[in-house]
């Protein structure tokens, strides 16, 4: 089987970013990278805020946030009146959890592909309320149909108060058939929260077409927004029950303002977020998605070859446009969170490459991302330098 060819670079795209050229940044999925133009848009807003803080916060800021939210929600295919701006997807999850009113013996159901901080948030809320959390195992190679059936079998109508699933998983870069999962859960009367941290900017699926009770997604990853920009989308029948983590002056206004307004929070990231989407549209949304998916597929293959992983053993995310892929590490490496973090730091320090290292299902995995500022030679260099580093463990 031949190695896929890398895509042609998008002319000038690398120059849009201020990333250190001495480092290969192959982990866009963790914190993103903010284009220079978006950085400048946010800085102009900060300058405005610091020139007259009282005027900035008291004259029209709520309206500006509302206008920004409507722009972002429309771009994502979500109802602006059911969308709230939040700091990140994990914050949105926490808002939902504490608004549910969990009681003793209620159950929150998750999968073993879930994001670690979300799992911690679920655990804390269950501990506080007396509810329980249960995790269902989903094999990495499961088909969409098998995945849906695994979740169907795990639901406990009358006890399962919430199902939390990822749209695109962080640990395994697996695309979940969330619309089908929501349909099955609704048949059983179970609300669904979709953790779509990686969806905005990467996946074309309109939010409203999924039909979830709750959907959270970050724009500061693949949507080129400043960090701290995410949305929580809530179905109409839940909106009156959603409460903020901290009460502030817009509490009596209702959702979404009561969630968005957090007193002296720095709102400039939200207000600059449309500049990120403008950058993405200027490059060409479909062009960027195709480029990133093809580039990371190439990177996965050359690294897999270097580590002796057969092409058939390289996980396929299951759909076009996925800009993240994983490569299994040799047995015994990075099998715990601490070991994974230590290996990631060693790769960054010794070969000047930023990647994600995950411990999942008893094995270590290296996650690669593709972005317009990356080039094929960065993955090729990693494939040359990583095997000797792993041999020195």
Coordinates of C-alpha atoms in Angstrom, one line a residue:
X1 CA 0.0 0.0 0.0
X2 CA 1.5 3.3 -1.1
X3 CA 2.0 6.2 1.2
X4 CA -0.6 9.0 0.6
X5 CA 0.8 12.1 -0.9
X6 CA 0.8 15.3 1.1
X7 CA -1.4 18.2 -0.1
X8 CA 0.0 21.3 -1.7
X9 CA 0.5 24.0 0.9
X10 CA -1.9 26.9 1.0
X11 CA 0.1 29.9 -0.2
X12 CA 0.9 32.4 2.5
X13 CA -1.0 30.5 5.3
X14 CA 2.1 30.0 7.4
X15 CA 2.7 33.7 7.5
X16 CA -0.7 34.3 9.2
X17 CA 0.7 32.9 12.5
X18 CA 3.3 34.0 15.0
X19 CA 4.4 30.5 16.0
X20 CA 8.1 29.9 16.8
X21 CA 9.6 28.6 13.5
X22 CA 12.2 26.6 15.4
X23 CA 9.5 24.3 16.7
X24 CA 7.2 21.9 14.8
X25 CA 3.7 22.6 16.1
X26 CA 1.8 19.4 15.4
X27 CA -0.7 19.7 18.2
X28 CA -3.1 22.3 17.1
X29 CA -6.0 20.4 18.8
X30 CA -4.9 21.2 22.4
X31 CA -4.8 25.0 22.4
X32 CA -5.0 26.1 18.8
X33 CA -3.0 29.0 17.3
X34 CA -4.4 32.5 16.9
X35 CA -3.7 34.2 13.6
X36 CA -1.9 37.5 13.8
X37 CA -4.8 39.4 12.4
X38 CA -7.1 38.0 15.2
X39 CA -4.5 38.8 17.8
X40 CA -4.5 42.4 16.6
X41 CA -8.3 42.6 16.6
X42 CA -8.3 41.5 20.2
X43 CA -5.5 43.9 21.1
X44 CA -7.5 46.8 19.7
X45 CA -10.4 45.7 21.9
X46 CA -8.1 45.5 24.9
X47 CA -6.8 49.0 24.1
X48 CA -10.4 50.3 24.0
X49 CA -11.2 48.6 27.3
X50 CA -8.1 50.1 29.1
X51 CA -8.7 53.6 27.6
X52 CA -11.9 53.8 29.5
X53 CA -12.9 50.7 31.5
X54 CA -16.1 52.2 32.9
X55 CA -17.4 53.1 29.5
X56 CA -16.4 49.8 28.0
X57 CA -18.2 47.7 30.6
X58 CA -21.3 49.9 31.1
X59 CA -22.2 51.3 27.7
X60 CA -23.4 48.6 25.3
X61 CA -21.2 45.7 26.2
X62 CA -24.1 43.3 26.7
X63 CA -25.4 44.3 23.2
X64 CA -22.0 43.7 21.7
X65 CA -21.8 40.3 23.2
X66 CA -25.3 39.5 22.0
X67 CA -24.4 40.6 18.4
X68 CA -21.2 38.5 18.5
X69 CA -23.0 35.5 19.8
X70 CA -25.6 35.7 17.1
X71 CA -22.9 35.9 14.4
X72 CA -21.0 32.8 15.8
X73 CA -24.2 30.8 16.4
X74 CA -25.4 31.4 12.9
X75 CA -22.1 30.3 11.5
X76 CA -22.3 27.1 13.5
X77 CA -25.9 26.3 12.4
X78 CA -27.2 26.9 16.0
X79 CA -30.1 28.9 17.3
X80 CA -28.7 32.2 18.6
X81 CA -31.4 32.5 21.3
X82 CA -30.3 29.1 22.6
X83 CA -26.6 29.7 22.5
X84 CA -24.4 31.2 25.3
X85 CA -20.8 32.2 25.0
X86 CA -18.6 30.5 27.6
X87 CA -14.9 30.2 28.3
X88 CA -14.4 26.7 27.0
X89 CA -16.2 23.4 26.5
X90 CA -15.4 22.1 30.0
X91 CA -17.1 25.2 31.4
X92 CA -20.1 24.5 29.3
X93 CA -20.3 21.0 30.6
X94 CA -20.0 22.2 34.2
X95 CA -22.9 24.6 33.6
X96 CA -25.1 21.8 32.3
X97 CA -24.2 19.4 35.1
X98 CA -25.0 21.8 37.9
X99 CA -28.2 22.8 36.3
X100 CA -29.6 19.3 36.0
X101 CA -30.5 18.9 39.6
X102 CA -29.0 15.4 40.0
X103 CA -30.2 13.4 42.9
X104 CA -29.0 10.3 44.8
X105 CA -28.9 7.2 42.5
X106 CA -29.3 9.2 39.3
X107 CA -26.8 8.2 36.7
X108 CA -24.5 10.1 34.3
X109 CA -23.4 7.8 31.4
X110 CA -20.2 8.4 29.5
X111 CA -17.9 6.5 27.2
X112 CA -14.2 5.6 27.7
X113 CA -13.3 8.0 24.9
X114 CA -14.3 11.0 27.0
X115 CA -12.1 14.0 27.8
X116 CA -10.4 13.7 31.2
X117 CA -11.4 17.1 32.6
X118 CA -15.0 16.4 31.6
X119 CA -14.9 13.1 33.4
X120 CA -13.5 14.9 36.5
X121 CA -16.4 17.4 36.4
X122 CA -18.9 14.6 36.1
X123 CA -17.3 12.8 39.1
X124 CA -17.4 16.0 41.2
X125 CA -21.0 16.7 40.5
X126 CA -22.0 13.1 41.2
X127 CA -20.0 13.2 44.5
X128 CA -21.8 16.4 45.5
X129 CA -25.3 15.2 44.7
X130 CA -25.1 11.5 45.5
X131 CA -25.5 10.5 41.8
X132 CA -23.3 7.9 40.2
X133 CA -21.3 7.9 36.9
X134 CA -20.9 4.9 34.7
X135 CA -18.5 4.5 31.8
X136 CA -19.3 2.2 28.8
X137 CA -16.4 0.8 26.8
X138 CA -16.5 1.5 23.0
X139 CA -13.9 -0.4 21.0
X140 CA -11.7 1.8 18.8
X141 CA -12.5 -0.2 15.7
X142 CA -16.3 -0.4 16.3
X143 CA -18.4 0.6 13.3
X144 CA -20.9 3.5 13.7
X145 CA -23.7 0.9 13.9
X146 CA -21.9 -1.1 16.6
X147 CA -21.1 2.0 18.5
X148 CA -24.8 3.1 18.6
X149 CA -25.8 -0.4 19.7
X150 CA -23.3 -0.4 22.5
X151 CA -24.7 2.9 23.8
X152 CA -28.3 1.7 23.3
X153 CA -27.6 -1.4 25.5
X154 CA -26.0 0.8 28.2
X155 CA -29.0 3.2 28.7
X156 CA -31.1 2.7 31.8
X157 CA -34.4 4.6 31.2
X158 CA -35.6 6.2 34.4
X159 CA -32.2 6.2 36.0
X160 CA -29.8 7.5 33.3
X161 CA -30.3 11.3 33.7
X162 CA -27.7 12.3 31.2
X163 CA -25.6 10.7 28.4
X164 CA -22.3 12.5 27.6
X165 CA -20.7 11.7 24.3
X166 CA -18.0 13.3 22.2
X167 CA -18.6 14.4 18.6
X168 CA -14.8 14.0 17.9
X169 CA -12.9 12.5 20.7
X170 CA -9.7 14.1 22.0
X171 CA -7.9 10.9 23.1
X172 CA -8.7 8.8 20.1
X173 CA -9.6 11.2 17.3
X174 CA -12.7 9.1 16.7
X175 CA -15.8 10.7 15.0
X176 CA -19.0 9.6 16.8
X177 CA -22.3 9.4 15.0
X178 CA -23.8 11.8 17.4
X179 CA -27.1 12.4 15.5
X180 CA -27.9 8.7 15.6
X181 CA -26.9 8.5 19.3
X182 CA -29.2 11.3 20.1
X183 CA -32.0 9.6 18.3
X184 CA -31.5 6.4 20.3
X185 CA -31.3 8.2 23.6
X186 CA -34.4 10.2 22.9
X187 CA -36.3 6.9 22.3
X188 CA -35.4 6.1 25.9
X189 CA -36.1 9.5 27.3
X190 CA -32.4 10.2 28.1
X191 CA -31.0 13.7 27.5
X192 CA -27.7 14.0 25.7
X193 CA -24.8 16.4 26.1
X194 CA -22.5 16.4 23.1
X195 CA -18.9 17.4 23.8
X196 CA -17.9 19.0 20.5
X197 CA -14.7 20.7 21.6
X198 CA -13.1 20.0 18.3
X199 CA -16.0 20.5 16.0
X200 CA -16.2 24.3 15.3
X201 CA -14.1 25.1 12.3
X202 CA -13.3 21.5 11.5
X203 CA -16.6 19.7 11.0
X204 CA -19.3 21.0 8.8
X205 CA -22.3 19.5 10.7
X206 CA -24.8 22.2 11.6
X207 CA -25.4 22.0 15.4
X208 CA -29.2 22.1 15.1
X209 CA -29.2 19.0 12.8
X210 CA -27.8 16.9 15.7
X211 CA -30.7 17.5 17.9
X212 CA -28.9 17.2 21.2
X213 CA -30.2 18.7 24.4
X214 CA -26.9 20.3 25.0
X215 CA -23.9 20.9 22.7
X216 CA -20.6 22.5 23.7
X217 CA -17.8 23.5 21.3
X218 CA -14.6 25.5 21.3
X219 CA -13.9 28.2 18.7
X220 CA -10.3 28.7 19.9
X221 CA -9.1 25.5 18.4
X222 CA -10.1 25.0 14.7
X223 CA -12.1 28.3 14.4
X224 CA -9.0 30.5 14.9
X225 CA -10.7 32.5 17.7
X226 CA -8.7 33.8 20.7
X227 CA -8.5 31.3 23.5
X228 CA -11.3 31.3 26.0
X229 CA -14.0 31.3 23.3
X230 CA -16.6 28.6 23.3
X231 CA -20.4 28.1 22.9
X232 CA -23.0 26.2 24.9
X233 CA -26.1 25.4 22.8
X234 CA -29.2 24.4 24.7
X235 CA -32.5 22.9 23.4
X236 CA -35.6 25.1 24.0
X237 CA -37.1 22.8 26.7
X238 CA -34.0 23.2 28.9
X239 CA -33.2 26.9 28.7
X240 CA -35.1 28.1 31.7
X241 CA -33.4 25.6 33.9
X242 CA -29.8 26.6 33.0
X243 CA -28.0 28.5 35.7
X244 CA -24.6 30.1 35.6
X245 CA -21.7 28.9 37.8
X246 CA -21.5 32.4 39.2
X247 CA -24.5 34.7 39.6
X248 CA -24.0 38.3 38.3
X249 CA -26.1 41.3 37.2
X250 CA -27.8 39.6 34.2
X251 CA -29.2 36.8 36.3
X252 CA -32.8 38.0 36.0
X253 CA -32.5 38.4 32.2
X254 CA -32.5 34.6 31.7
X255 CA -30.6 32.4 29.4
X256 CA -28.2 33.0 27.6
X257 CA -27.3 36.4 29.2
X258 CA -27.3 35.0 32.7
X259 CA -24.6 32.6 31.7
X260 CA -22.5 35.0 29.6
X261 CA -22.3 38.0 31.9
X262 CA -19.6 37.4 34.5
X263 CA -18.9 40.9 35.7
X264 CA -15.3 42.0 35.0
X265 CA -14.3 39.0 32.9
X266 CA -12.2 39.9 29.9
X267 CA -14.7 39.7 27.0
X268 CA -12.3 40.7 24.3
X269 CA -11.7 37.2 23.2
X270 CA -15.4 36.7 22.4
X271 CA -15.7 40.0 20.6
X272 CA -12.7 39.2 18.4
X273 CA -13.9 35.7 17.6
X274 CA -15.6 36.7 14.4
X275 CA -12.2 37.8 13.0
X276 CA -11.1 34.1 13.4
X277 CA -14.0 32.9 11.3
X278 CA -13.3 35.6 8.8
X279 CA -9.7 34.3 8.5
X280 CA -11.0 30.8 8.0
X281 CA -13.5 31.9 5.3
X282 CA -10.8 34.0 3.6
X283 CA -8.5 30.9 3.3
X284 CA -11.5 28.8 2.1
X285 CA -13.3 26.6 4.7
X286 CA -13.5 23.6 2.5
X287 CA -10.0 24.1 1.2
X288 CA -8.6 24.3 4.8
X289 CA -10.5 21.2 5.9
X290 CA -9.3 19.2 2.9
X291 CA -5.7 20.3 3.3
X292 CA -5.6 19.6 7.1
X293 CA -7.2 16.2 6.7
X294 CA -4.9 15.1 3.9
X295 CA -1.8 16.4 5.6
X296 CA -2.4 14.6 8.9
X297 CA -3.2 11.4 7.1
X298 CA 0.2 11.7 5.4
X299 CA 1.8 12.4 8.8
X300 CA 0.1 9.5 10.4
X301 CA 1.3 7.1 7.7
X302 CA 5.0 8.2 7.7
X303 CA 5.2 8.1 11.4
X304 CA 3.5 4.7 11.6
X305 CA 5.9 3.4 9.0
X306 CA 8.8 4.7 11.1
X307 CA 7.5 3.0 14.3
X308 CA 6.8 -0.3 12.5
X309 CA 3.0 0.0 12.6
X310 CA 1.3 -1.7 9.7
X311 CA -1.1 0.5 7.8
X312 CA -4.0 -1.7 8.8
X313 CA -3.3 -1.0 12.4
X314 CA -3.4 2.8 12.0
X315 CA -6.8 4.0 13.3
X316 CA -9.0 5.7 10.7
X317 CA -11.1 8.5 12.1
X318 CA -14.0 7.3 10.0
X319 CA -14.8 10.4 7.9
X320 CA -13.3 13.1 5.6
X321 CA -12.2 16.4 7.0
X322 CA -10.8 15.0 10.3
X323 CA -7.6 16.9 11.0
X324 CA -6.4 14.7 13.9
X325 CA -5.1 11.2 13.9
X326 CA -3.4 8.8 16.3
X327 CA -0.5 6.4 16.1
X328 CA 0.0 3.6 18.6
X329 CA 3.3 3.8 20.5
X330 CA 5.4 0.7 21.3
X331 CA 3.9 -1.5 24.1
X332 CA 4.8 -0.3 27.6
X333 CA 5.3 3.4 26.6
X334 CA 3.0 6.2 28.0
X335 CA 0.5 3.8 29.5
X336 CA -0.4 6.2 32.3
X337 CA -1.3 9.9 32.3
X338 CA 1.9 10.9 34.1
X339 CA 4.1 8.8 31.8
X340 CA 2.3 10.3 28.8
X341 CA 2.9 13.8 30.0
X342 CA 6.6 13.1 30.7
X343 CA 7.1 11.7 27.2
X344 CA 5.3 14.7 25.6
X345 CA 7.7 17.0 27.5
X346 CA 10.7 14.9 26.4
X347 CA 9.7 15.1 22.7
X348 CA 9.2 18.8 23.0
X349 CA 12.5 19.4 24.7
X350 CA 14.8 17.1 22.7
X351 CA 13.4 17.2 19.2
X352 CA 11.6 20.6 19.3
X353 CA 8.2 19.1 18.3
X354 CA 4.9 19.7 20.0
X355 CA 2.6 16.6 19.9
X356 CA -0.1 15.2 22.1
X357 CA 0.6 11.9 24.0
X358 CA -2.4 10.0 25.3
X359 CA -2.8 7.1 27.6
X360 CA -5.9 5.2 26.6
X361 CA -7.1 1.7 27.0
X362 CA -3.8 0.6 28.6
X363 CA -1.7 1.8 25.8
X364 CA 0.2 5.0 24.8
X365 CA -0.9 6.9 21.7
X366 CA 0.6 9.8 19.9
X367 CA -1.9 12.2 18.4
X368 CA -1.0 14.3 15.4
X369 CA -2.9 17.3 14.0
X370 CA -2.7 19.0 10.6
X371 CA -3.1 22.7 10.2
X372 CA -2.4 25.2 7.4
X373 CA 0.9 26.3 9.1
X374 CA 2.2 22.7 9.0
X375 CA 4.3 21.1 6.2
X376 CA 5.0 17.6 5.2
X377 CA 8.7 17.8 6.2
X378 CA 7.7 18.4 9.8
X379 CA 6.1 14.9 10.0
X380 CA 9.0 13.5 8.1
X381 CA 11.5 14.9 10.6
X382 CA 9.5 13.5 13.5
X383 CA 9.5 10.1 11.9
X384 CA 13.3 10.2 11.8
X385 CA 13.9 11.6 15.2
X386 CA 11.2 9.9 17.3
X387 CA 12.2 6.2 17.1
X388 CA 15.8 6.8 18.5
X389 CA 14.2 8.9 21.3
X390 CA 11.8 6.2 22.2
X391 CA 14.6 3.6 22.2
X392 CA 16.4 5.7 24.9
X393 CA 13.6 5.5 27.4

